[in-house]
Amino acid sequence: QIAVQPAGTAISERKILASAQVKEKKWTALEIDLSPWRGKKVWLYLIADVGPADSSDCDGSAWGGLALKAGNK
């Protein structure tokens, strides 16, 4: 999951922008639009969680190729 929260606000203000449940060991691309927060300070969260079964057996995660881009797509 990727989530954003305005800096200095309560965790209840955190908004999940993208989520994926990965069942195979392969890279999965996630893209988000941060334009609603343009010019504001935010906290970005990269979240690796146990998933819907609430089991961490054989779990693993990695983040790669992170990029922040400004302007048009």
mmCIF file of N, CA, C and O in Angstrom, residues 6-71:
data_model
loop_
_atom_site.group_PDB
_atom_site.id
_atom_site.type_symbol
_atom_site.label_atom_id
_atom_site.label_comp_id
_atom_site.label_asym_id
_atom_site.label_seq_id
_atom_site.Cartn_x
_atom_site.Cartn_y
_atom_site.Cartn_z
ATOM 1 N N PRO A 6 -1.412 14.380 5.527
ATOM 2 C CA PRO A 6 -0.895 15.741 5.700
ATOM 3 C C PRO A 6 -0.005 15.812 6.952
ATOM 4 O O PRO A 6 -0.365 15.290 8.005
ATOM 5 N N ALA A 7 1.155 16.422 6.830
ATOM 6 C CA ALA A 7 2.106 16.521 7.944
ATOM 7 C C ALA A 7 1.454 17.188 9.144
ATOM 8 O O ALA A 7 0.715 18.163 9.004
ATOM 9 N N GLY A 8 1.705 16.629 10.323
ATOM 10 C CA GLY A 8 1.210 17.215 11.561
ATOM 11 C C GLY A 8 -0.238 16.891 11.883
ATOM 12 O O GLY A 8 -0.791 17.429 12.838
ATOM 13 N N THR A 9 -0.881 16.025 11.095
ATOM 14 C CA THR A 9 -2.279 15.675 11.362
ATOM 15 C C THR A 9 -2.370 14.312 12.032
ATOM 16 O O THR A 9 -1.400 13.552 12.073
ATOM 17 N N ALA A 10 -3.549 13.995 12.515
ATOM 18 C CA ALA A 10 -3.792 12.709 13.168
ATOM 19 C C ALA A 10 -3.775 11.571 12.148
ATOM 20 O O ALA A 10 -4.065 11.780 10.962
ATOM 21 N N ILE A 11 -3.441 10.373 12.620
ATOM 22 C CA ILE A 11 -3.384 9.210 11.736
ATOM 23 C C ILE A 11 -4.729 8.958 11.046
ATOM 24 O O ILE A 11 -4.780 8.389 9.961
ATOM 25 N N SER A 12 -5.806 9.419 11.641
ATOM 26 C CA SER A 12 -7.132 9.259 11.030
ATOM 27 C C SER A 12 -7.237 10.025 9.705
ATOM 28 O O SER A 12 -8.135 9.754 8.902
ATOM 29 N N GLU A 13 -6.302 10.946 9.466
ATOM 30 C CA GLU A 13 -6.276 11.707 8.215
ATOM 31 C C GLU A 13 -5.510 10.982 7.111
ATOM 32 O O GLU A 13 -5.470 11.445 5.974
ATOM 33 N N ARG A 14 -4.893 9.837 7.439
ATOM 34 C CA ARG A 14 -4.133 9.076 6.446
ATOM 35 C C ARG A 14 -5.086 8.498 5.407
ATOM 36 O O ARG A 14 -6.143 7.982 5.725
ATOM 37 N N LYS A 15 -4.697 8.601 4.144
ATOM 38 C CA LYS A 15 -5.519 8.106 3.043
ATOM 39 C C LYS A 15 -4.707 7.135 2.201
ATOM 40 O O LYS A 15 -3.621 7.467 1.745
ATOM 41 N N ILE A 16 -5.234 5.927 2.007
ATOM 42 C CA ILE A 16 -4.565 4.940 1.158
ATOM 43 C C ILE A 16 -4.859 5.292 -0.291
ATOM 44 O O ILE A 16 -6.019 5.407 -0.697
ATOM 45 N N LEU A 17 -3.802 5.470 -1.077
ATOM 46 C CA LEU A 17 -3.941 5.875 -2.471
ATOM 47 C C LEU A 17 -3.801 4.719 -3.443
ATOM 48 O O LEU A 17 -4.312 4.783 -4.561
ATOM 49 N N ALA A 18 -3.074 3.678 -3.047
ATOM 50 C CA ALA A 18 -2.887 2.520 -3.928
ATOM 51 C C ALA A 18 -2.644 1.296 -3.068
ATOM 52 O O ALA A 18 -2.055 1.377 -1.996
ATOM 53 N N SER A 19 -3.108 0.157 -3.574
ATOM 54 C CA SER A 19 -2.949 -1.079 -2.827
ATOM 55 C C SER A 19 -2.889 -2.245 -3.802
ATOM 56 O O SER A 19 -3.541 -2.224 -4.840
ATOM 57 N N ALA A 20 -2.116 -3.247 -3.462
ATOM 58 C CA ALA A 20 -2.040 -4.451 -4.290
ATOM 59 C C ALA A 20 -1.773 -5.648 -3.392
ATOM 60 O O ALA A 20 -0.964 -5.571 -2.471
ATOM 61 N N GLN A 21 -2.482 -6.722 -3.658
ATOM 62 C CA GLN A 21 -2.207 -7.982 -2.982
ATOM 63 C C GLN A 21 -1.440 -8.838 -3.974
ATOM 64 O O GLN A 21 -1.974 -9.226 -5.010
ATOM 65 N N VAL A 22 -0.181 -9.100 -3.658
ATOM 66 C CA VAL A 22 0.704 -9.810 -4.579
ATOM 67 C C VAL A 22 0.762 -11.283 -4.180
ATOM 68 O O VAL A 22 1.086 -11.604 -3.044
ATOM 69 N N LYS A 23 0.441 -12.151 -5.139
ATOM 70 C CA LYS A 23 0.440 -13.588 -4.857
ATOM 71 C C LYS A 23 1.628 -14.306 -5.493
ATOM 72 O O LYS A 23 1.924 -15.423 -5.146
ATOM 73 N N GLU A 24 2.293 -13.645 -6.432
ATOM 74 C CA GLU A 24 3.467 -14.215 -7.081
ATOM 75 C C GLU A 24 4.672 -13.330 -6.793
ATOM 76 O O GLU A 24 4.531 -12.133 -6.596
ATOM 77 N N LYS A 25 5.851 -13.936 -6.800
ATOM 78 C CA LYS A 25 7.078 -13.167 -6.568
ATOM 79 C C LYS A 25 7.472 -12.476 -7.867
ATOM 80 O O LYS A 25 8.212 -13.004 -8.681
ATOM 81 N N LYS A 26 6.905 -11.302 -8.075
ATOM 82 C CA LYS A 26 7.239 -10.486 -9.241
ATOM 83 C C LYS A 26 6.980 -9.035 -8.886
ATOM 84 O O LYS A 26 6.243 -8.727 -7.948
ATOM 85 N N TRP A 27 7.613 -8.132 -9.628
ATOM 86 C CA TRP A 27 7.428 -6.713 -9.380
ATOM 87 C C TRP A 27 6.020 -6.300 -9.784
ATOM 88 O O TRP A 27 5.502 -6.715 -10.814
ATOM 89 N N THR A 28 5.404 -5.480 -8.962
ATOM 90 C CA THR A 28 4.077 -4.955 -9.231
ATOM 91 C C THR A 28 4.160 -3.432 -9.166
ATOM 92 O O THR A 28 4.585 -2.881 -8.159
ATOM 93 N N ALA A 29 3.763 -2.787 -10.234
ATOM 94 C CA ALA A 29 3.847 -1.324 -10.293
ATOM 95 C C ALA A 29 2.627 -0.695 -9.629
ATOM 96 O O ALA A 29 1.502 -1.153 -9.813
ATOM 97 N N LEU A 30 2.864 0.328 -8.839
ATOM 98 C CA LEU A 30 1.804 1.140 -8.250
ATOM 99 C C LEU A 30 2.115 2.600 -8.562
ATOM 100 O O LEU A 30 3.245 3.030 -8.404
ATOM 101 N N GLU A 31 1.125 3.329 -9.017
ATOM 102 C CA GLU A 31 1.284 4.758 -9.271
ATOM 103 C C GLU A 31 0.214 5.508 -8.499
ATOM 104 O O GLU A 31 -0.904 5.021 -8.353
ATOM 105 N N ILE A 32 0.576 6.684 -8.020
ATOM 106 C CA ILE A 32 -0.383 7.519 -7.291
ATOM 107 C C ILE A 32 -0.316 8.944 -7.804
ATOM 108 O O ILE A 32 0.681 9.358 -8.393
ATOM 109 N N ASP A 33 -1.375 9.679 -7.576
ATOM 110 C CA ASP A 33 -1.446 11.090 -7.948
ATOM 111 C C ASP A 33 -1.407 11.924 -6.669
ATOM 112 O O ASP A 33 -2.316 11.835 -5.841
ATOM 113 N N LEU A 34 -0.362 12.687 -6.504
ATOM 114 C CA LEU A 34 -0.219 13.529 -5.318
ATOM 115 C C LEU A 34 -0.653 14.972 -5.568
ATOM 116 O O LEU A 34 -0.482 15.826 -4.713
ATOM 117 N N SER A 35 -1.236 15.254 -6.725
ATOM 118 C CA SER A 35 -1.589 16.635 -7.054
ATOM 119 C C SER A 35 -2.559 17.284 -6.058
ATOM 120 O O SER A 35 -2.475 18.492 -5.857
ATOM 121 N N PRO A 36 -3.458 16.528 -5.401
ATOM 122 C CA PRO A 36 -4.302 17.207 -4.404
ATOM 123 C C PRO A 36 -3.501 17.817 -3.239
ATOM 124 O O PRO A 36 -4.007 18.674 -2.528
ATOM 125 N N TRP A 37 -2.276 17.369 -3.053
ATOM 126 C CA TRP A 37 -1.443 17.871 -1.956
ATOM 127 C C TRP A 37 -0.310 18.761 -2.463
ATOM 128 O O TRP A 37 0.623 19.064 -1.740
ATOM 129 N N ARG A 38 -0.385 19.213 -3.702
ATOM 130 C CA ARG A 38 0.658 20.059 -4.289
ATOM 131 C C ARG A 38 0.894 21.284 -3.406
ATOM 132 O O ARG A 38 -0.031 21.941 -2.967
ATOM 133 N N GLY A 39 2.166 21.535 -3.090
ATOM 134 C CA GLY A 39 2.541 22.690 -2.291
ATOM 135 C C GLY A 39 2.371 22.498 -0.790
ATOM 136 O O GLY A 39 2.634 23.413 -0.028
ATOM 137 N N LYS A 40 1.920 21.311 -0.373
ATOM 138 C CA LYS A 40 1.710 21.044 1.045
ATOM 139 C C LYS A 40 2.716 20.012 1.543
ATOM 140 O O LYS A 40 3.210 19.200 0.768
ATOM 141 N N LYS A 41 3.017 20.050 2.815
ATOM 142 C CA LYS A 41 3.879 19.040 3.415
ATOM 143 C C LYS A 41 3.032 17.826 3.760
ATOM 144 O O LYS A 41 1.963 17.958 4.371
ATOM 145 N N VAL A 42 3.510 16.654 3.326
ATOM 146 C CA VAL A 42 2.797 15.402 3.606
ATOM 147 C C VAL A 42 3.782 14.326 4.040
ATOM 148 O O VAL A 42 4.986 14.425 3.789
ATOM 149 N N TRP A 43 3.266 13.322 4.685
ATOM 150 C CA TRP A 43 4.033 12.118 4.987
ATOM 151 C C TRP A 43 3.555 11.050 4.024
ATOM 152 O O TRP A 43 2.360 10.830 3.841
ATOM 153 N N LEU A 44 4.502 10.403 3.387
ATOM 154 C CA LEU A 44 4.197 9.300 2.476
ATOM 155 C C LEU A 44 4.534 7.999 3.180
ATOM 156 O O LEU A 44 5.613 7.869 3.759
ATOM 157 N N TYR A 45 3.639 7.040 3.140
ATOM 158 C CA TYR A 45 3.844 5.748 3.791
ATOM 159 C C TYR A 45 3.903 4.653 2.735
ATOM 160 O O TYR A 45 3.021 4.553 1.880
ATOM 161 N N LEU A 46 4.943 3.843 2.786
ATOM 162 C CA LEU A 46 5.048 2.637 1.976
ATOM 163 C C LEU A 46 4.808 1.480 2.939
ATOM 164 O O LEU A 46 5.608 1.242 3.840
ATOM 165 N N ILE A 47 3.716 0.770 2.766
ATOM 166 C CA ILE A 47 3.263 -0.201 3.757
ATOM 167 C C ILE A 47 3.305 -1.612 3.189
ATOM 168 O O ILE A 47 2.721 -1.889 2.140
ATOM 169 N N ALA A 48 4.005 -2.493 3.878
ATOM 170 C CA ALA A 48 3.990 -3.923 3.558
ATOM 171 C C ALA A 48 3.316 -4.605 4.742
ATOM 172 O O ALA A 48 3.827 -4.582 5.851
ATOM 173 N N ASP A 49 2.157 -5.179 4.497
ATOM 174 C CA ASP A 49 1.349 -5.741 5.577
ATOM 175 C C ASP A 49 1.115 -7.231 5.334
ATOM 176 O O ASP A 49 1.425 -7.758 4.267
ATOM 177 N N VAL A 50 0.530 -7.894 6.313
ATOM 178 C CA VAL A 50 0.337 -9.343 6.248
ATOM 179 C C VAL A 50 -0.785 -9.765 5.311
ATOM 180 O O VAL A 50 -0.874 -10.923 4.934
ATOM 181 N N GLY A 51 -1.647 -8.897 4.936
ATOM 182 C CA GLY A 51 -2.717 -9.238 4.008
ATOM 183 C C GLY A 51 -3.977 -9.720 4.694
ATOM 184 O O GLY A 51 -4.073 -9.753 5.920
ATOM 185 N N PRO A 52 -4.970 -10.119 3.887
ATOM 186 C CA PRO A 52 -6.285 -10.444 4.421
ATOM 187 C C PRO A 52 -6.318 -11.680 5.326
ATOM 188 O O PRO A 52 -7.183 -11.799 6.184
ATOM 189 N N ALA A 53 -5.381 -12.614 5.166
ATOM 190 C CA ALA A 53 -5.363 -13.811 6.011
ATOM 191 C C ALA A 53 -4.711 -13.545 7.366
ATOM 192 O O ALA A 53 -4.685 -14.416 8.228
ATOM 193 N N ASP A 54 -4.143 -12.345 7.543
ATOM 194 C CA ASP A 54 -3.475 -11.960 8.786
ATOM 195 C C ASP A 54 -2.368 -12.941 9.182
ATOM 196 O O ASP A 54 -2.182 -13.251 10.337
ATOM 197 N N SER A 55 -1.646 -13.436 8.169
ATOM 198 C CA SER A 55 -0.553 -14.380 8.406
ATOM 199 C C SER A 55 0.702 -13.868 7.718
ATOM 200 O O SER A 55 0.679 -13.510 6.543
ATOM 201 N N SER A 56 1.806 -13.867 8.453
ATOM 202 C CA SER A 56 3.060 -13.418 7.856
ATOM 203 C C SER A 56 3.939 -14.593 7.434
ATOM 204 O O SER A 56 5.112 -14.403 7.109
ATOM 205 N N ASP A 57 3.412 -15.807 7.419
ATOM 206 C CA ASP A 57 4.176 -16.981 6.983
ATOM 207 C C ASP A 57 4.700 -16.758 5.566
ATOM 208 O O ASP A 57 3.941 -16.448 4.653
ATOM 209 N N CYS A 58 5.979 -16.898 5.399
ATOM 210 C CA CYS A 58 6.652 -16.794 4.091
ATOM 211 C C CYS A 58 6.493 -15.422 3.437
ATOM 212 O O CYS A 58 6.631 -15.294 2.234
ATOM 213 N N ASP A 59 6.164 -14.405 4.207
ATOM 214 C CA ASP A 59 6.026 -13.063 3.645
ATOM 215 C C ASP A 59 7.392 -12.459 3.344
ATOM 216 O O ASP A 59 8.384 -12.757 3.994
ATOM 217 N N GLY A 60 7.409 -11.614 2.382
ATOM 218 C CA GLY A 60 8.596 -10.840 2.043
ATOM 219 C C GLY A 60 8.151 -9.675 1.185
ATOM 220 O O GLY A 60 7.121 -9.733 0.524
ATOM 221 N N SER A 61 8.900 -8.616 1.211
ATOM 222 C CA SER A 61 8.538 -7.473 0.388
ATOM 223 C C SER A 61 9.778 -6.662 0.057
ATOM 224 O O SER A 61 10.792 -6.748 0.742
ATOM 225 N N ALA A 62 9.671 -5.903 -1.012
ATOM 226 C CA ALA A 62 10.760 -5.023 -1.431
ATOM 227 C C ALA A 62 10.151 -3.857 -2.195
ATOM 228 O O ALA A 62 9.117 -4.008 -2.845
ATOM 229 N N TRP A 63 10.773 -2.710 -2.083
ATOM 230 C CA TRP A 63 10.370 -1.530 -2.836
ATOM 231 C C TRP A 63 11.543 -1.162 -3.734
ATOM 232 O O TRP A 63 12.684 -1.180 -3.304
ATOM 233 N N GLY A 64 11.280 -0.839 -4.979
ATOM 234 C CA GLY A 64 12.357 -0.473 -5.878
ATOM 235 C C GLY A 64 11.868 0.480 -6.953
ATOM 236 O O GLY A 64 10.672 0.557 -7.247
ATOM 237 N N GLY A 65 12.791 1.186 -7.540
ATOM 238 C CA GLY A 65 12.464 2.098 -8.636
ATOM 239 C C GLY A 65 11.545 3.234 -8.223
ATOM 240 O O GLY A 65 10.724 3.687 -9.015
ATOM 241 N N LEU A 66 11.677 3.685 -6.985
ATOM 242 C CA LEU A 66 10.825 4.771 -6.521
ATOM 243 C C LEU A 66 11.172 6.075 -7.232
ATOM 244 O O LEU A 66 12.344 6.393 -7.415
ATOM 245 N N ALA A 67 10.147 6.813 -7.635
ATOM 246 C CA ALA A 67 10.386 8.083 -8.316
ATOM 247 C C ALA A 67 9.254 9.048 -8.023
ATOM 248 O O ALA A 67 8.105 8.648 -7.950
ATOM 249 N N LEU A 68 9.602 10.294 -7.801
ATOM 250 C CA LEU A 68 8.628 11.376 -7.681
ATOM 251 C C LEU A 68 8.787 12.235 -8.912
ATOM 252 O O LEU A 68 9.874 12.713 -9.229
ATOM 253 N N LYS A 69 7.683 12.436 -9.621
ATOM 254 C CA LYS A 69 7.723 13.223 -10.860
ATOM 255 C C LYS A 69 6.768 14.385 -10.748
ATOM 256 O O LYS A 69 5.665 14.250 -10.249
ATOM 257 N N ALA A 70 7.187 15.526 -11.242
ATOM 258 C CA ALA A 70 6.349 16.723 -11.230
ATOM 259 C C ALA A 70 5.820 16.998 -12.620
ATOM 260 O O ALA A 70 6.434 16.639 -13.618
ATOM 261 N N GLY A 71 4.670 17.624 -12.680
ATOM 262 C CA GLY A 71 4.122 18.030 -13.968
ATOM 263 C C GLY A 71 3.207 16.995 -14.582
ATOM 264 O O GLY A 71 2.688 16.122 -13.903
#
